[in-house]
């Protein structure tokens, strides 16, 4: 028996219905290449192998690697499954994937934000992401009335969609909170054709630096009168807080500051 390690976010799925729901959401074709993060005991991997052309699975727990090597002996031998012992936050997909790929995974929750940002902003991003994550985080990412650095970081690269709530009862050991399936589709870097990616996120980070303050006060590196003019031009209320600004409005401010040469082109 392999005892679950809390430190690695090990909550194993035990429901075939949920697995089927994840697979359906990923809309897999026979030629698809899938990157799975944390295959665990392989419950999702098994279904991915049935539906996709090839699966690359990265697992950080060597006990599970031993287990999976036995379980998927044939699939590894005929190159349908590539099992990698390692940390997904250090993995470079371009080293083992040569075409487009999808990410489908029940991810360890402690890496959610870092993992999504790393892969979406990479120079070799997936075309689609389907992940299981904490319900509250999925809600925060998909909401339209209260943005966060995380939700904006995801919307800058793709379209997130809340697919379904998954009760904590579907996992073993059972986590304290419910989960959700999140789809991120239409992934691209199109937004950054005309604005500098680094300046854009630097602006957002500065804007969110003190959440209770008005945005205009957080952006104090720009002279106040200039900022007020920009807000008026793009029809943003002067007293707005960072969380109430949409992605489009952040782009508007970035463009205006770029034109004034306050930030990079
Ligand atoms: N896919 C399995 C399932 O659905 O039952 C397991 C999911 S469990 C929530 C997360 C898995 O990710 C565990 O197997 C854990 O060991 C692995 N893991 C944790 N941190 C990791 C990391 N940084 N890189 C790769 N795998 C990791």
Tab-separated table of C-alpha atoms and ligand atoms in Angstrom:
chain	number	residue	atom	x	y	z
A	1	UNK	CA	0.000	0.000	0.000
A	2	UNK	CA	1.335	3.454	-0.921
A	3	UNK	CA	0.498	5.966	1.798
A	4	UNK	CA	-0.584	9.364	0.427
A	5	UNK	CA	1.877	12.221	1.003
A	6	UNK	CA	0.143	15.429	1.994
A	7	UNK	CA	3.209	17.498	1.106
A	8	UNK	CA	2.854	16.416	-2.538
A	9	UNK	CA	-0.864	17.207	-2.696
A	10	UNK	CA	-1.790	13.563	-3.066
A	11	UNK	CA	-5.572	13.254	-3.224
A	12	UNK	CA	-6.262	10.399	-5.576
A	13	UNK	CA	-9.389	10.363	-7.699
A	14	UNK	CA	-11.599	7.354	-7.171
A	15	UNK	CA	-14.559	8.061	-9.440
A	16	UNK	CA	-14.713	6.827	-13.013
A	17	UNK	CA	-17.534	9.259	-13.751
A	18	UNK	CA	-15.287	12.194	-12.938
A	19	UNK	CA	-12.452	10.741	-15.011
A	20	UNK	CA	-14.850	10.415	-17.949
A	21	UNK	CA	-15.958	14.009	-17.473
A	22	UNK	CA	-12.341	15.223	-17.605
A	23	UNK	CA	-11.710	13.154	-20.738
A	24	UNK	CA	-14.857	14.450	-22.426
A	25	UNK	CA	-13.857	18.051	-21.651
A	26	UNK	CA	-10.415	17.515	-23.182
A	27	UNK	CA	-12.044	16.375	-26.446
A	28	UNK	CA	-9.143	14.047	-27.212
A	29	UNK	CA	-8.337	12.805	-30.729
A	30	UNK	CA	-6.339	9.708	-31.583
A	31	UNK	CA	-3.336	11.790	-32.624
A	32	UNK	CA	-3.235	14.058	-29.565
A	33	UNK	CA	-0.196	14.319	-27.362
A	34	UNK	CA	-1.111	14.784	-23.721
A	35	UNK	CA	1.044	16.015	-20.891
A	36	UNK	CA	-0.196	14.733	-17.539
A	37	UNK	CA	1.040	16.258	-14.300
A	38	UNK	CA	1.183	13.898	-11.348
A	39	UNK	CA	-0.236	10.620	-12.704
A	40	UNK	CA	-0.384	9.252	-9.148
A	41	UNK	CA	-1.614	5.662	-9.357
A	42	UNK	CA	-2.601	6.085	-12.991
A	43	UNK	CA	-6.405	6.226	-12.849
A	44	UNK	CA	-6.543	9.168	-15.290
A	45	UNK	CA	-3.462	8.012	-17.227
A	46	UNK	CA	-5.262	4.790	-18.122
A	47	UNK	CA	-8.121	6.633	-19.810
A	48	UNK	CA	-5.773	9.143	-21.455
A	49	UNK	CA	-3.877	6.213	-22.998
A	50	UNK	CA	-7.130	4.874	-24.439
A	51	UNK	CA	-8.101	8.158	-26.089
A	52	UNK	CA	-4.895	9.994	-27.013
A	53	UNK	CA	-1.995	9.175	-29.314
A	54	UNK	CA	0.710	9.557	-26.707
A	55	UNK	CA	0.911	10.462	-23.021
A	56	UNK	CA	3.834	12.073	-21.247
A	57	UNK	CA	3.427	11.886	-17.486
A	58	UNK	CA	5.622	13.640	-14.921
A	59	UNK	CA	5.553	12.393	-11.348
A	60	UNK	CA	7.563	13.665	-8.394
A	61	UNK	CA	7.064	10.686	-6.065
A	62	UNK	CA	9.514	7.864	-6.840
A	63	UNK	CA	7.265	5.296	-5.082
A	64	UNK	CA	4.543	6.068	-7.637
A	65	UNK	CA	7.041	5.922	-10.494
A	66	UNK	CA	7.930	2.349	-9.446
A	67	UNK	CA	4.230	1.487	-9.242
A	68	UNK	CA	3.428	3.032	-12.653
A	69	UNK	CA	6.399	1.393	-14.350
A	70	UNK	CA	4.891	-1.972	-13.475
A	71	UNK	CA	1.290	-1.012	-14.166
A	72	UNK	CA	2.034	0.410	-17.636
A	73	UNK	CA	4.907	-1.875	-18.611
A	74	UNK	CA	3.507	-2.530	-22.110
A	75	UNK	CA	2.531	1.070	-22.847
A	76	UNK	CA	6.011	2.264	-21.844
A	77	UNK	CA	7.628	-0.433	-23.951
A	78	UNK	CA	5.713	0.464	-27.096
A	79	UNK	CA	6.339	4.176	-26.498
A	80	UNK	CA	2.690	5.105	-25.971
A	81	UNK	CA	3.550	6.362	-22.488
A	82	UNK	CA	6.638	8.285	-21.488
A	83	UNK	CA	6.980	8.349	-17.726
A	84	UNK	CA	9.272	10.993	-16.286
A	85	UNK	CA	10.445	11.138	-12.680
A	86	UNK	CA	10.703	14.832	-11.848
A	87	UNK	CA	9.164	18.121	-10.868
A	88	UNK	CA	6.726	19.680	-13.332
A	89	UNK	CA	7.920	23.143	-12.299
A	90	UNK	CA	11.365	22.312	-13.671
A	91	UNK	CA	10.233	20.389	-16.728
A	92	UNK	CA	10.702	21.920	-20.181
A	93	UNK	CA	8.096	20.448	-22.576
A	94	UNK	CA	10.169	21.321	-25.662
A	95	UNK	CA	12.753	18.737	-24.537
A	96	UNK	CA	10.420	15.791	-25.042
A	97	UNK	CA	7.506	17.093	-27.159
A	98	UNK	CA	7.950	18.095	-30.771
A	99	UNK	CA	4.391	19.047	-31.776
A	100	UNK	CA	1.308	20.681	-30.257
A	101	UNK	CA	0.091	19.192	-27.005
A	102	UNK	CA	-2.692	19.378	-24.420
A	103	UNK	CA	-2.360	19.330	-20.662
A	104	UNK	CA	-4.881	17.114	-18.873
A	105	UNK	CA	-4.367	16.569	-15.164
A	106	UNK	CA	-5.595	16.349	-11.625
A	107	UNK	CA	-2.885	18.659	-10.379
A	108	UNK	CA	-1.404	18.918	-6.881
A	109	UNK	CA	-3.109	22.028	-5.526
A	110	UNK	CA	-0.042	23.562	-3.902
A	111	UNK	CA	1.442	24.375	-7.330
A	112	UNK	CA	-1.722	25.622	-9.123
A	113	UNK	CA	-0.852	29.285	-9.746
A	114	UNK	CA	2.812	28.755	-10.446
A	115	UNK	CA	2.115	25.816	-12.740
A	116	UNK	CA	-0.569	27.560	-14.816
A	117	UNK	CA	1.456	30.741	-15.216
A	118	UNK	CA	4.594	28.807	-16.145
A	119	UNK	CA	2.923	26.813	-18.904
A	120	UNK	CA	0.642	29.501	-20.321
A	121	UNK	CA	3.416	32.066	-20.577
A	122	UNK	CA	6.012	29.614	-21.892
A	123	UNK	CA	7.373	29.808	-25.411
A	124	UNK	CA	6.002	26.322	-25.982
A	125	UNK	CA	2.503	26.477	-24.450
A	126	UNK	CA	-0.176	23.783	-24.684
A	127	UNK	CA	-3.153	24.360	-27.003
A	128	UNK	CA	-5.653	23.377	-24.304
A	129	UNK	CA	-5.536	22.826	-20.562
A	130	UNK	CA	-8.030	20.728	-18.600
A	131	UNK	CA	-7.246	20.589	-14.911
A	132	UNK	CA	-8.827	19.660	-11.651
A	133	UNK	CA	-8.144	22.294	-9.032
A	134	UNK	CA	-9.696	23.736	-5.891
A	135	UNK	CA	-13.238	24.972	-6.495
A	136	UNK	CA	-12.588	28.408	-4.998
A	137	UNK	CA	-9.523	28.919	-7.195
A	138	UNK	CA	-11.463	27.867	-10.318
A	139	UNK	CA	-14.218	30.310	-9.349
A	140	UNK	CA	-11.706	33.107	-8.814
A	141	UNK	CA	-10.130	32.430	-12.204
A	142	UNK	CA	-13.414	32.436	-14.113
A	143	UNK	CA	-15.233	35.252	-12.370
A	144	UNK	CA	-15.794	38.442	-14.303
A	145	UNK	CA	-16.597	40.846	-11.487
A	146	UNK	CA	-13.525	40.550	-9.259
A	147	UNK	CA	-10.212	39.937	-10.945
A	148	UNK	CA	-6.948	38.848	-9.313
A	149	UNK	CA	-3.375	38.617	-10.545
A	150	UNK	CA	-4.017	34.912	-11.179
A	151	UNK	CA	-7.254	35.391	-13.136
A	152	UNK	CA	-5.699	38.122	-15.298
A	153	UNK	CA	-2.563	36.025	-15.869
A	154	UNK	CA	-4.749	33.268	-17.251
A	155	UNK	CA	-7.129	35.417	-19.284
A	156	UNK	CA	-4.144	37.100	-20.897
A	157	UNK	CA	-3.305	33.812	-22.623
A	158	UNK	CA	-6.567	31.908	-23.022
A	159	UNK	CA	-10.263	31.535	-22.260
A	160	UNK	CA	-10.944	29.877	-18.918
A	161	UNK	CA	-14.251	28.082	-18.416
A	162	UNK	CA	-15.644	26.568	-15.237
A	163	UNK	CA	-16.841	23.114	-16.275
A	164	UNK	CA	-18.128	21.393	-13.143
A	165	UNK	CA	-17.870	21.209	-9.373
A	166	UNK	CA	-16.407	17.957	-8.047
A	167	UNK	CA	-17.263	17.046	-4.473
A	168	UNK	CA	-14.411	16.234	-2.078
A	169	UNK	CA	-15.992	12.776	-1.657
A	170	UNK	CA	-14.554	11.726	-5.007
A	171	UNK	CA	-10.987	11.699	-3.681
A	172	UNK	CA	-8.975	9.556	-1.335
A	173	UNK	CA	-7.811	10.819	1.064
A	174	UNK	CA	-10.678	13.272	1.066
A	175	UNK	CA	-9.507	16.917	0.861
A	176	UNK	CA	-11.083	19.598	3.086
A	177	UNK	CA	-12.575	21.526	0.172
A	178	UNK	CA	-14.428	20.730	-3.039
A	179	UNK	CA	-12.700	20.782	-6.410
A	180	UNK	CA	-13.652	21.799	-9.932
A	181	UNK	CA	-12.781	20.986	-13.516
A	182	UNK	CA	-11.402	23.999	-15.363
A	183	UNK	CA	-10.911	24.269	-19.115
A	184	UNK	CA	-8.556	26.830	-20.647
A	185	UNK	CA	-8.952	27.019	-24.391
A	186	UNK	CA	-7.740	29.157	-27.313
A	187	UNK	CA	-4.324	29.568	-25.754
A	188	UNK	CA	-2.080	32.052	-27.521
A	189	UNK	CA	0.246	34.999	-27.044
A	190	UNK	CA	-1.743	37.234	-29.388
A	191	UNK	CA	-2.311	39.821	-26.666
A	192	UNK	CA	1.426	40.439	-26.561
A	193	UNK	CA	1.868	41.195	-30.234
A	194	UNK	CA	1.504	44.897	-29.466
A	195	UNK	CA	2.325	45.231	-25.807
A	196	UNK	CA	5.339	44.137	-23.845
A	197	UNK	CA	4.491	41.066	-21.731
A	198	UNK	CA	6.822	41.956	-18.892
A	199	UNK	CA	5.661	45.573	-18.631
A	200	UNK	CA	2.038	44.422	-18.675
A	201	UNK	CA	2.480	42.079	-15.715
A	202	UNK	CA	4.681	44.539	-13.877
A	203	UNK	CA	1.872	47.084	-14.164
A	204	UNK	CA	-0.696	44.581	-12.868
A	205	UNK	CA	1.526	43.595	-9.932
A	206	UNK	CA	2.066	47.238	-9.012
A	207	UNK	CA	-1.665	47.892	-9.392
A	208	UNK	CA	-2.495	45.088	-6.949
A	209	UNK	CA	0.298	45.938	-4.484
A	210	UNK	CA	-2.062	47.320	-1.876
A	211	UNK	CA	-5.463	45.810	-2.454
A	212	UNK	CA	-7.448	48.227	-0.339
A	213	UNK	CA	-6.005	51.302	-1.985
A	214	UNK	CA	-7.463	52.867	-5.091
A	215	UNK	CA	-5.604	51.817	-8.225
A	216	UNK	CA	-4.552	55.368	-8.948
A	217	UNK	CA	-2.639	55.458	-5.639
A	218	UNK	CA	-0.929	52.117	-6.259
A	219	UNK	CA	0.330	53.345	-9.627
A	220	UNK	CA	2.186	56.222	-8.013
A	221	UNK	CA	5.169	55.821	-10.347
A	222	UNK	CA	3.061	57.748	-12.903
A	223	UNK	CA	2.300	61.437	-12.219
A	224	UNK	CA	-1.267	61.646	-10.917
A	225	UNK	CA	-2.542	64.161	-13.459
A	226	UNK	CA	-1.306	61.980	-16.328
A	227	UNK	CA	-2.950	58.934	-14.859
A	228	UNK	CA	-6.230	60.763	-14.343
A	229	UNK	CA	-6.196	61.801	-17.982
A	230	UNK	CA	-5.559	58.214	-19.088
A	231	UNK	CA	-8.401	56.913	-16.887
A	232	UNK	CA	-10.745	59.537	-18.361
A	233	UNK	CA	-9.696	58.725	-21.929
A	234	UNK	CA	-10.437	55.050	-21.534
A	235	UNK	CA	-13.498	55.660	-19.356
A	236	UNK	CA	-12.317	54.139	-16.097
A	237	UNK	CA	-13.719	55.619	-12.855
A	238	UNK	CA	-10.959	57.493	-11.021
A	239	UNK	CA	-11.687	55.760	-7.734
A	240	UNK	CA	-11.577	52.217	-9.081
A	241	UNK	CA	-9.683	49.434	-7.273
A	242	UNK	CA	-7.393	47.031	-9.127
A	243	UNK	CA	-9.734	44.061	-8.707
A	244	UNK	CA	-12.542	45.853	-10.542
A	245	UNK	CA	-10.613	46.407	-13.748
A	246	UNK	CA	-11.089	44.047	-16.700
A	247	UNK	CA	-8.277	42.594	-18.793
A	248	UNK	CA	-9.240	44.959	-21.610
A	249	UNK	CA	-8.892	47.973	-19.319
A	250	UNK	CA	-5.450	46.840	-18.137
A	251	UNK	CA	-4.449	46.601	-21.776
A	252	UNK	CA	-5.816	50.127	-22.294
A	253	UNK	CA	-3.689	51.535	-19.466
A	254	UNK	CA	-0.603	49.649	-20.689
A	255	UNK	CA	-1.051	51.088	-24.169
A	256	UNK	CA	-1.519	54.614	-22.893
A	257	UNK	CA	1.587	54.414	-20.692
A	258	UNK	CA	3.518	52.937	-23.602
A	259	UNK	CA	2.517	55.864	-25.806
A	260	UNK	CA	3.694	58.245	-23.129
A	261	UNK	CA	6.890	56.212	-22.920
A	262	UNK	CA	6.361	55.621	-19.215
A	263	UNK	CA	6.794	51.888	-19.776
A	264	UNK	CA	8.551	49.723	-22.383
A	265	UNK	CA	7.349	49.208	-25.883
B	1	LIG	N1	-3.589	11.865	-11.189
B	1	LIG	C1	-3.769	11.167	-9.936
B	1	LIG	C2	-5.233	11.026	-9.640
B	1	LIG	O1	-6.033	11.742	-10.252
B	1	LIG	O2	-5.601	10.210	-8.794
B	1	LIG	C3	-3.049	11.866	-8.788
B	1	LIG	C4	-3.437	13.302	-8.542
B	1	LIG	S1	-2.773	13.999	-7.057
B	1	LIG	C5	-3.942	15.299	-6.798
B	1	LIG	C6	-1.356	14.920	-7.571
B	1	LIG	C7	-0.163	14.105	-8.053
B	1	LIG	O3	0.901	15.001	-8.416
B	1	LIG	C8	0.434	13.157	-7.031
B	1	LIG	O4	0.682	11.928	-7.628
B	1	LIG	C9	1.778	13.833	-6.623
B	1	LIG	O5	2.775	12.941	-6.200
B	1	LIG	C10	2.157	14.554	-7.909
B	1	LIG	N2	2.990	15.736	-7.726
B	1	LIG	C11	3.040	16.583	-6.671
B	1	LIG	N3	3.868	17.600	-6.891
B	1	LIG	C12	4.389	17.416	-8.134
B	1	LIG	C13	5.312	18.143	-8.941
B	1	LIG	N4	5.863	19.278	-8.510
B	1	LIG	N5	5.634	17.651	-10.158
B	1	LIG	C14	5.066	16.497	-10.616
B	1	LIG	N6	4.174	15.774	-9.887
B	1	LIG	C15	3.839	16.224	-8.669
